[in-house]
């Protein structure tokens, strides 16, 4: 610059633009990196929360089994070539208003006409052996892709149970849930619970 003239030279303007572009690029890169990190951290959160909640509900219902005189039936069904469990039993634990009454509950993984799988919980106050209709059906989760059961008879684990045929309740029950996450992966949750009425 010559003496007496004010202003910026072309090089100074280009240098200022380059530094501004570098600064904005760094800010945007940092923002999107943080955003991707947050997405990655919360990605499995839905699957984890669903798995924990369902396992706790199953355990709570099993802890409420007190009487061996009511039917306890677990079968294996097939959905899309995959074996899934279905279970019905009587418990003191149930969803609803009157928490002091025995309730017959059932869990099953069902598939609708579009192929969508849903874990459902059914309940009724009708304790007879030949229950056809349940009073209430609750859709628990649509991200459960597998539901399998195991029963300990005191010596071995078996996949199905009928309290009439086996003359009593199993000592323990094992629930395994396969839950899909947002990436299309599967998380498996397994729990074993002792049946108080069987001891």
C-alpha positions as YAML, in Angstrom:
chain: A
units: angstrom
residues:
- id: 1
  name: UNK
  ca: [0.00, 0.00, 0.00]
- id: 2
  name: UNK
  ca: [1.13, 3.50, -0.68]
- id: 3
  name: UNK
  ca: [1.25, 6.14, 1.91]
- id: 4
  name: UNK
  ca: [-1.98, 8.06, 2.26]
- id: 5
  name: UNK
  ca: [-4.28, 5.46, 0.68]
- id: 6
  name: UNK
  ca: [-6.41, 3.30, 2.91]
- id: 7
  name: UNK
  ca: [-7.92, -0.10, 2.19]
- id: 8
  name: UNK
  ca: [-6.98, -3.73, 1.84]
- id: 9
  name: UNK
  ca: [-4.93, -5.29, -0.83]
- id: 10
  name: UNK
  ca: [-6.22, -8.22, -2.80]
- id: 11
  name: UNK
  ca: [-3.89, -10.59, -0.95]
- id: 12
  name: UNK
  ca: [-5.21, -9.43, 2.43]
- id: 13
  name: UNK
  ca: [-8.82, -9.96, 1.32]
- id: 14
  name: UNK
  ca: [-8.06, -13.43, -0.05]
- id: 15
  name: UNK
  ca: [-6.20, -14.35, 3.13]
- id: 16
  name: UNK
  ca: [-9.15, -13.20, 5.26]
- id: 17
  name: UNK
  ca: [-11.58, -15.23, 3.12]
- id: 18
  name: UNK
  ca: [-9.37, -18.33, 3.34]
- id: 19
  name: UNK
  ca: [-9.13, -18.06, 7.13]
- id: 20
  name: UNK
  ca: [-12.91, -17.53, 7.41]
- id: 21
  name: UNK
  ca: [-13.57, -20.58, 5.22]
- id: 22
  name: UNK
  ca: [-11.16, -22.66, 7.29]
- id: 23
  name: UNK
  ca: [-12.81, -21.53, 10.52]
- id: 24
  name: UNK
  ca: [-16.34, -22.28, 9.22]
- id: 25
  name: UNK
  ca: [-15.25, -25.69, 7.92]
- id: 26
  name: UNK
  ca: [-13.78, -26.55, 11.33]
- id: 27
  name: UNK
  ca: [-16.95, -25.44, 13.13]
- id: 28
  name: UNK
  ca: [-19.23, -27.46, 10.80]
- id: 29
  name: UNK
  ca: [-16.99, -30.53, 10.97]
- id: 30
  name: UNK
  ca: [-17.03, -30.36, 14.80]
- id: 31
  name: UNK
  ca: [-20.81, -29.96, 14.87]
- id: 32
  name: UNK
  ca: [-21.48, -32.92, 12.56]
- id: 33
  name: UNK
  ca: [-18.93, -35.10, 14.38]
- id: 34
  name: UNK
  ca: [-20.69, -34.43, 17.68]
- id: 35
  name: UNK
  ca: [-24.07, -35.09, 16.04]
- id: 36
  name: UNK
  ca: [-22.85, -38.45, 14.67]
- id: 37
  name: UNK
  ca: [-21.43, -39.37, 18.09]
- id: 38
  name: UNK
  ca: [-24.75, -38.61, 19.76]
- id: 39
  name: UNK
  ca: [-26.61, -40.72, 17.17]
- id: 40
  name: UNK
  ca: [-24.18, -43.60, 17.67]
- id: 41
  name: UNK
  ca: [-24.55, -43.41, 21.45]
- id: 42
  name: UNK
  ca: [-28.35, -43.36, 21.37]
- id: 43
  name: UNK
  ca: [-28.71, -45.86, 18.54]
- id: 44
  name: UNK
  ca: [-28.97, -48.90, 20.80]
- id: 45
  name: UNK
  ca: [-30.86, -47.04, 23.49]
- id: 46
  name: UNK
  ca: [-34.33, -48.05, 22.22]
- id: 47
  name: UNK
  ca: [-33.34, -51.70, 22.06]
- id: 48
  name: UNK
  ca: [-31.74, -51.60, 25.51]
- id: 49
  name: UNK
  ca: [-34.73, -49.90, 27.13]
- id: 50
  name: UNK
  ca: [-37.19, -52.25, 25.44]
- id: 51
  name: UNK
  ca: [-35.19, -55.32, 26.41]
- id: 52
  name: UNK
  ca: [-34.81, -54.30, 30.03]
- id: 53
  name: UNK
  ca: [-38.46, -53.32, 30.38]
- id: 54
  name: UNK
  ca: [-39.79, -56.53, 28.82]
- id: 55
  name: UNK
  ca: [-37.47, -58.74, 30.86]
- id: 56
  name: UNK
  ca: [-38.60, -57.02, 34.06]
- id: 57
  name: UNK
  ca: [-42.29, -57.44, 33.13]
- id: 58
  name: UNK
  ca: [-41.78, -61.15, 32.39]
- id: 59
  name: UNK
  ca: [-39.91, -61.66, 35.67]
- id: 60
  name: UNK
  ca: [-42.62, -59.82, 37.63]
- id: 61
  name: UNK
  ca: [-45.33, -62.05, 36.15]
- id: 62
  name: UNK
  ca: [-43.34, -65.23, 36.85]
- id: 63
  name: UNK
  ca: [-42.74, -64.14, 40.46]
- id: 64
  name: UNK
  ca: [-46.52, -63.96, 40.86]
- id: 65
  name: UNK
  ca: [-47.04, -67.66, 40.04]
- id: 66
  name: UNK
  ca: [-48.07, -69.20, 43.35]
- id: 67
  name: UNK
  ca: [-50.46, -72.07, 42.74]
- id: 68
  name: UNK
  ca: [-49.62, -75.24, 40.85]
- id: 69
  name: UNK
  ca: [-53.31, -76.18, 40.39]
- id: 70
  name: UNK
  ca: [-53.79, -73.71, 37.53]
- id: 71
  name: UNK
  ca: [-52.53, -74.56, 34.02]
- id: 72
  name: UNK
  ca: [-49.05, -73.55, 32.95]
- id: 73
  name: UNK
  ca: [-48.64, -74.17, 29.22]
- id: 74
  name: UNK
  ca: [-45.78, -73.22, 26.93]
- id: 75
  name: UNK
  ca: [-45.61, -74.23, 23.29]
- id: 76
  name: UNK
  ca: [-43.33, -73.72, 20.32]
- id: 77
  name: UNK
  ca: [-44.78, -72.10, 17.21]
- id: 78
  name: UNK
  ca: [-43.22, -71.23, 13.87]
- id: 79
  name: UNK
  ca: [-43.12, -67.78, 12.25]
- id: 80
  name: UNK
  ca: [-41.25, -67.36, 8.96]
- id: 81
  name: UNK
  ca: [-39.33, -70.56, 9.55]
- id: 82
  name: UNK
  ca: [-38.23, -69.39, 13.00]
- id: 83
  name: UNK
  ca: [-39.30, -71.19, 16.17]
- id: 84
  name: UNK
  ca: [-40.82, -68.87, 18.76]
- id: 85
  name: UNK
  ca: [-42.35, -69.58, 22.14]
- id: 86
  name: UNK
  ca: [-45.83, -68.91, 23.48]
- id: 87
  name: UNK
  ca: [-46.69, -69.19, 27.16]
- id: 88
  name: UNK
  ca: [-49.80, -68.99, 29.38]
- id: 89
  name: UNK
  ca: [-49.97, -69.13, 33.16]
- id: 90
  name: UNK
  ca: [-51.84, -67.79, 36.18]
- id: 91
  name: UNK
  ca: [-50.26, -65.07, 38.30]
- id: 92
  name: UNK
  ca: [-51.04, -62.53, 40.99]
- id: 93
  name: UNK
  ca: [-49.25, -59.88, 38.93]
- id: 94
  name: UNK
  ca: [-51.14, -58.21, 36.12]
- id: 95
  name: UNK
  ca: [-51.74, -54.95, 34.31]
- id: 96
  name: UNK
  ca: [-54.90, -53.15, 35.35]
- id: 97
  name: UNK
  ca: [-56.84, -51.95, 38.33]
- id: 98
  name: UNK
  ca: [-57.38, -54.82, 40.79]
- id: 99
  name: UNK
  ca: [-53.92, -56.06, 41.73]
- id: 100
  name: UNK
  ca: [-55.14, -58.58, 44.33]
- id: 101
  name: UNK
  ca: [-56.89, -60.97, 41.98]
- id: 102
  name: UNK
  ca: [-55.48, -63.96, 40.11]
- id: 103
  name: UNK
  ca: [-55.08, -63.38, 36.41]
- id: 104
  name: UNK
  ca: [-54.29, -65.69, 33.54]
- id: 105
  name: UNK
  ca: [-51.67, -64.13, 31.27]
- id: 106
  name: UNK
  ca: [-50.12, -65.16, 28.00]
- id: 107
  name: UNK
  ca: [-47.14, -63.96, 26.00]
- id: 108
  name: UNK
  ca: [-46.61, -64.65, 22.32]
- id: 109
  name: UNK
  ca: [-44.79, -63.25, 19.32]
- id: 110
  name: UNK
  ca: [-47.43, -62.78, 16.62]
- id: 111
  name: UNK
  ca: [-47.19, -61.75, 13.00]
- id: 112
  name: UNK
  ca: [-49.75, -59.67, 11.12]
- id: 113
  name: UNK
  ca: [-50.73, -60.05, 7.46]
- id: 114
  name: UNK
  ca: [-47.94, -57.64, 6.43]
- id: 115
  name: UNK
  ca: [-45.27, -59.77, 8.11]
- id: 116
  name: UNK
  ca: [-44.74, -57.38, 11.03]
- id: 117
  name: UNK
  ca: [-43.91, -59.16, 14.30]
- id: 118
  name: UNK
  ca: [-45.27, -57.93, 17.62]
- id: 119
  name: UNK
  ca: [-44.76, -59.26, 21.14]
- id: 120
  name: UNK
  ca: [-48.17, -59.30, 22.82]
- id: 121
  name: UNK
  ca: [-49.35, -59.88, 26.37]
- id: 122
  name: UNK
  ca: [-52.87, -61.15, 26.91]
- id: 123
  name: UNK
  ca: [-54.73, -61.38, 30.18]
- id: 124
  name: UNK
  ca: [-58.06, -62.55, 31.53]
- id: 125
  name: UNK
  ca: [-59.64, -63.20, 34.91]
- id: 126
  name: UNK
  ca: [-61.13, -66.42, 33.54]
- id: 127
  name: UNK
  ca: [-58.97, -69.14, 35.12]
- id: 128
  name: UNK
  ca: [-60.59, -72.17, 33.45]
- id: 129
  name: UNK
  ca: [-58.45, -74.51, 31.38]
- id: 130
  name: UNK
  ca: [-60.35, -73.88, 28.14]
- id: 131
  name: UNK
  ca: [-59.78, -70.13, 27.79]
- id: 132
  name: UNK
  ca: [-60.42, -69.07, 24.21]
- id: 133
  name: UNK
  ca: [-60.76, -65.30, 24.54]
- id: 134
  name: UNK
  ca: [-58.62, -62.99, 26.63]
- id: 135
  name: UNK
  ca: [-60.17, -59.82, 28.09]
- id: 136
  name: UNK
  ca: [-57.21, -57.62, 27.27]
- id: 137
  name: UNK
  ca: [-54.41, -57.81, 24.71]
- id: 138
  name: UNK
  ca: [-51.49, -55.39, 24.95]
- id: 139
  name: UNK
  ca: [-48.96, -54.88, 22.18]
- id: 140
  name: UNK
  ca: [-45.67, -54.70, 24.07]
- id: 141
  name: UNK
  ca: [-43.16, -54.14, 21.28]
- id: 142
  name: UNK
  ca: [-42.78, -54.23, 17.53]
- id: 143
  name: UNK
  ca: [-38.98, -54.46, 17.57]
- id: 144
  name: UNK
  ca: [-38.90, -57.95, 19.14]
- id: 145
  name: UNK
  ca: [-37.82, -60.42, 16.45]
- id: 146
  name: UNK
  ca: [-37.42, -63.56, 18.56]
- id: 147
  name: UNK
  ca: [-39.01, -64.97, 21.72]
- id: 148
  name: UNK
  ca: [-37.83, -68.32, 23.03]
- id: 149
  name: UNK
  ca: [-38.45, -70.18, 26.26]
- id: 150
  name: UNK
  ca: [-36.73, -72.81, 28.35]
- id: 151
  name: UNK
  ca: [-37.94, -74.70, 31.41]
- id: 152
  name: UNK
  ca: [-35.92, -76.45, 34.09]
- id: 153
  name: UNK
  ca: [-37.56, -79.57, 35.51]
- id: 154
  name: UNK
  ca: [-34.96, -80.16, 38.20]
- id: 155
  name: UNK
  ca: [-32.51, -82.08, 36.01]
- id: 156
  name: UNK
  ca: [-32.80, -80.84, 32.40]
- id: 157
  name: UNK
  ca: [-33.87, -77.81, 30.37]
- id: 158
  name: UNK
  ca: [-36.78, -78.38, 27.96]
- id: 159
  name: UNK
  ca: [-38.36, -76.08, 25.35]
- id: 160
  name: UNK
  ca: [-42.06, -76.62, 26.08]
- id: 161
  name: UNK
  ca: [-44.17, -77.33, 29.16]
- id: 162
  name: UNK
  ca: [-47.65, -78.54, 30.06]
- id: 163
  name: UNK
  ca: [-48.34, -78.61, 33.79]
- id: 164
  name: UNK
  ca: [-51.04, -81.28, 33.36]
- id: 165
  name: UNK
  ca: [-48.81, -83.67, 31.41]
- id: 166
  name: UNK
  ca: [-45.80, -83.03, 33.66]
- id: 167
  name: UNK
  ca: [-47.89, -82.92, 36.85]
- id: 168
  name: UNK
  ca: [-46.62, -79.57, 38.11]
- id: 169
  name: UNK
  ca: [-44.71, -76.40, 37.42]
- id: 170
  name: UNK
  ca: [-41.13, -76.10, 36.19]
- id: 171
  name: UNK
  ca: [-38.52, -75.09, 38.77]
- id: 172
  name: UNK
  ca: [-37.23, -72.26, 36.58]
- id: 173
  name: UNK
  ca: [-38.15, -70.51, 33.39]
- id: 174
  name: UNK
  ca: [-35.75, -68.91, 30.89]
- id: 175
  name: UNK
  ca: [-36.84, -66.11, 28.58]
- id: 176
  name: UNK
  ca: [-34.76, -65.04, 25.58]
- id: 177
  name: UNK
  ca: [-35.73, -61.96, 23.59]
- id: 178
  name: UNK
  ca: [-34.11, -60.92, 20.31]
- id: 179
  name: UNK
  ca: [-34.60, -57.19, 19.74]
- id: 180
  name: UNK
  ca: [-33.64, -55.32, 16.58]
- id: 181
  name: UNK
  ca: [-31.86, -51.99, 16.82]
- id: 182
  name: UNK
  ca: [-31.87, -49.06, 14.38]
- id: 183
  name: UNK
  ca: [-28.87, -50.38, 12.44]
- id: 184
  name: UNK
  ca: [-30.64, -53.65, 11.73]
- id: 185
  name: UNK
  ca: [-28.55, -55.54, 14.27]
- id: 186
  name: UNK
  ca: [-30.00, -57.80, 16.94]
- id: 187
  name: UNK
  ca: [-29.51, -57.58, 20.68]
- id: 188
  name: UNK
  ca: [-30.31, -60.63, 22.78]
- id: 189
  name: UNK
  ca: [-31.66, -60.44, 26.32]
- id: 190
  name: UNK
  ca: [-31.89, -63.56, 28.47]
- id: 191
  name: UNK
  ca: [-33.09, -64.06, 32.01]
- id: 192
  name: UNK
  ca: [-33.85, -67.03, 34.22]
- id: 193
  name: UNK
  ca: [-36.38, -66.79, 37.00]
- id: 194
  name: UNK
  ca: [-37.29, -69.28, 39.70]
- id: 195
  name: UNK
  ca: [-40.99, -70.04, 40.03]
- id: 196
  name: UNK
  ca: [-41.91, -69.63, 43.72]
- id: 197
  name: UNK
  ca: [-44.93, -71.98, 43.50]
- id: 198
  name: UNK
  ca: [-42.74, -74.82, 42.19]
- id: 199
  name: UNK
  ca: [-40.36, -75.00, 45.15]
...
